[in-house]
């Protein structure tokens, strides 16, 4: 369906051609029979402010933001919700009249992806590799899930220390910053190890980490989803760890965004999983 009064949303990134979001939201738009379009919007960093400010006049309900705009967008929105504030990044903008609200649905997406994989509660502490925007969302998600101790390691240790300081605002959370090379010395008693770095992604360097220090029941999760079964997850599965793939986070972060723009809560179905896997060249 189309027409003059079609509802509009999209994803701003630079580049944005790789994004699966148009496929994902397009699936739900068709399924809900909406007169709506979700479009990729290639916006360079220097044009971000003007592009965001034009959304109300262009009739957009909102947009998603992807690399490199998630942090820069904070200064262009009128309101910032609690999660985005604490995470320090915006992945969803909702337009209401002339006001732009910045939200962060990555935390909710990550928590849902764990729940969908049958991980309701993390026993013990969590180990997070990486300290970028996604790591911030995951710290927030784990805190919401009741995790009270996190070991954080990042190539640039200073960035992990800044994240640990910012996360003190959450209250009741102890973050231990570890040397990257020694992080698995904290493996005993960990209930979760999650990779939030770009390592292991197709075209990037491998994530070189020795899982031997990890308790057998620890869940291993990777938010990289190209490939779906990253070398980290393959190694973890071979050792018998429960594993959680990154595609679930992508699917579930989109649910609250779609609902905010279009007023209907979409479902993450096996058919949608399959559609995205096929788009990634996976079976
Ligand atoms: P970001 O803010 O740019 O952070 C990148 C992180 O990766 C930093 O911790 C960085 O360490 C680390 N890193 C990059 N290259 C590295 C290398 N060669 N060696 C060691 N560490 C390296 O990006 P982000 O938004 O957090 O995203 C991180 C990853 O998560 C990306 O692969 C992204 O596609 C994925 N992601 C997935 C989802 C999902 O829905 N599944 C959602 C968001 C992001 P330094 O600080 O030392 O540079």
Coordinates of N, CA and C and ligand atoms in Angstrom, one line a residue, residues 67 70-71 106 130-135 154-156 159 196-199 201 205 223-225 246 249-250, ligand 1:
X67 N 25.5 3.2 13.3 CA 26.9 3.8 13.2 C 27.0 4.8 12.1
X70 N 24.8 7.2 16.9 CA 24.1 6.9 18.1 C 24.4 7.9 19.3
X71 N 25.7 8.3 19.4 CA 26.0 9.2 20.5 C 25.8 10.7 20.0
X106 N 18.2 -0.8 22.6 CA 19.2 -1.9 22.5 C 19.2 -2.7 23.8
X130 N 34.5 -5.3 25.6 CA 34.1 -4.1 24.8 C 33.5 -3.0 25.7
X131 N 33.6 -1.8 25.3 CA 33.1 -0.7 26.1 C 32.5 0.4 25.2
X132 N 32.0 0.0 24.0 CA 31.4 1.0 23.1 C 29.9 1.2 23.4
X133 N 29.2 1.7 22.5 CA 27.8 2.0 22.7 C 27.0 0.8 23.0
X134 N 27.3 -0.3 22.3 CA 26.5 -1.6 22.6 C 26.8 -2.1 24.0
X135 N 28.1 -2.0 24.4 CA 28.4 -2.4 25.8 C 27.7 -1.6 26.8
X154 N 38.3 -3.9 27.8 CA 38.3 -3.3 26.5 C 39.7 -3.1 26.0
X155 N 39.9 -3.1 24.7 CA 41.2 -2.9 24.1 C 41.8 -1.5 24.6
X156 N 40.9 -0.5 24.6 CA 41.3 0.8 25.2 C 40.8 0.8 26.6
X159 N 38.5 3.7 28.1 CA 37.1 3.7 27.7 C 36.3 2.9 28.7
X196 N 30.9 -7.7 22.9 CA 30.3 -6.5 22.3 C 31.2 -5.8 21.4
X197 N 32.4 -6.3 21.1 CA 33.3 -5.7 20.2 C 33.0 -6.1 18.8
X198 N 33.6 -5.5 17.8 CA 33.4 -5.8 16.4 C 34.3 -7.1 16.1
X199 N 35.1 -7.5 17.0 CA 35.9 -8.7 16.7 C 35.1 -9.9 16.4
X201 N 33.6 -10.3 13.6 CA 32.7 -10.0 12.5 C 33.4 -10.3 11.1
X205 N 39.2 -8.6 12.5 CA 40.1 -9.5 13.1 C 39.3 -10.5 14.0
X223 N 27.2 -10.4 20.2 CA 26.2 -9.5 19.6 C 26.5 -9.3 18.1
X224 N 27.7 -9.8 17.7 CA 28.0 -9.8 16.2 C 27.1 -10.8 15.6
X225 N 26.5 -10.5 14.5 CA 25.6 -11.4 13.8 C 26.0 -11.7 12.3
X246 N 23.7 -13.1 18.0 CA 23.5 -11.7 18.0 C 22.2 -11.2 17.3
X249 N 19.1 -9.9 19.4 CA 19.2 -8.5 19.9 C 18.7 -7.5 18.8
X250 N 19.1 -7.7 17.6 CA 18.7 -6.9 16.5 C 17.2 -6.9 16.3
Ligands
LIG1 P1 31.5 1.2 19.0 O1 30.8 2.1 20.0 O2 32.2 1.7 17.9 O3 32.5 0.2 19.9 C1 33.3 -0.7 19.2 C2 33.9 -1.7 20.3 O4 34.6 -2.7 19.6 C3 34.9 -1.0 21.2 O5 34.9 -1.7 22.5 C4 36.2 -1.2 20.5 O6 37.3 -1.1 21.3 C5 36.0 -2.6 20.0 N1 36.9 -2.9 18.9 C6 36.8 -2.6 17.6 N2 37.8 -3.1 16.9 C7 38.6 -3.8 17.8 C8 39.8 -4.5 17.6 N3 40.4 -4.6 16.4 N4 40.3 -5.1 18.7 C9 39.7 -5.0 19.9 N5 38.6 -4.3 20.1 C10 38.0 -3.7 19.1 O7 30.4 0.1 18.4 P2 29.1 -0.5 19.0 O8 27.9 0.3 18.6 O9 29.4 -0.7 20.5 O10 29.0 -1.9 18.3 C11 30.0 -2.9 18.5 C12 29.6 -4.2 17.8 O11 28.3 -4.6 18.2 C13 29.5 -4.0 16.3 O12 30.0 -5.1 15.7 C14 28.0 -3.9 16.0 O13 27.7 -4.3 14.7 C15 27.5 -4.8 17.0 N6 26.1 -4.5 17.4 C16 25.2 -5.4 17.3 C17 23.9 -5.2 17.7 C18 22.8 -6.2 17.6 O14 21.6 -5.8 17.6 N7 23.1 -7.5 17.5 C19 23.5 -3.9 18.2 C20 24.5 -2.9 18.3 C21 25.8 -3.2 17.9 P3 38.1 0.3 21.5 O15 37.3 1.1 22.5 O16 39.4 -0.1 22.0 O17 38.1 0.9 20.1

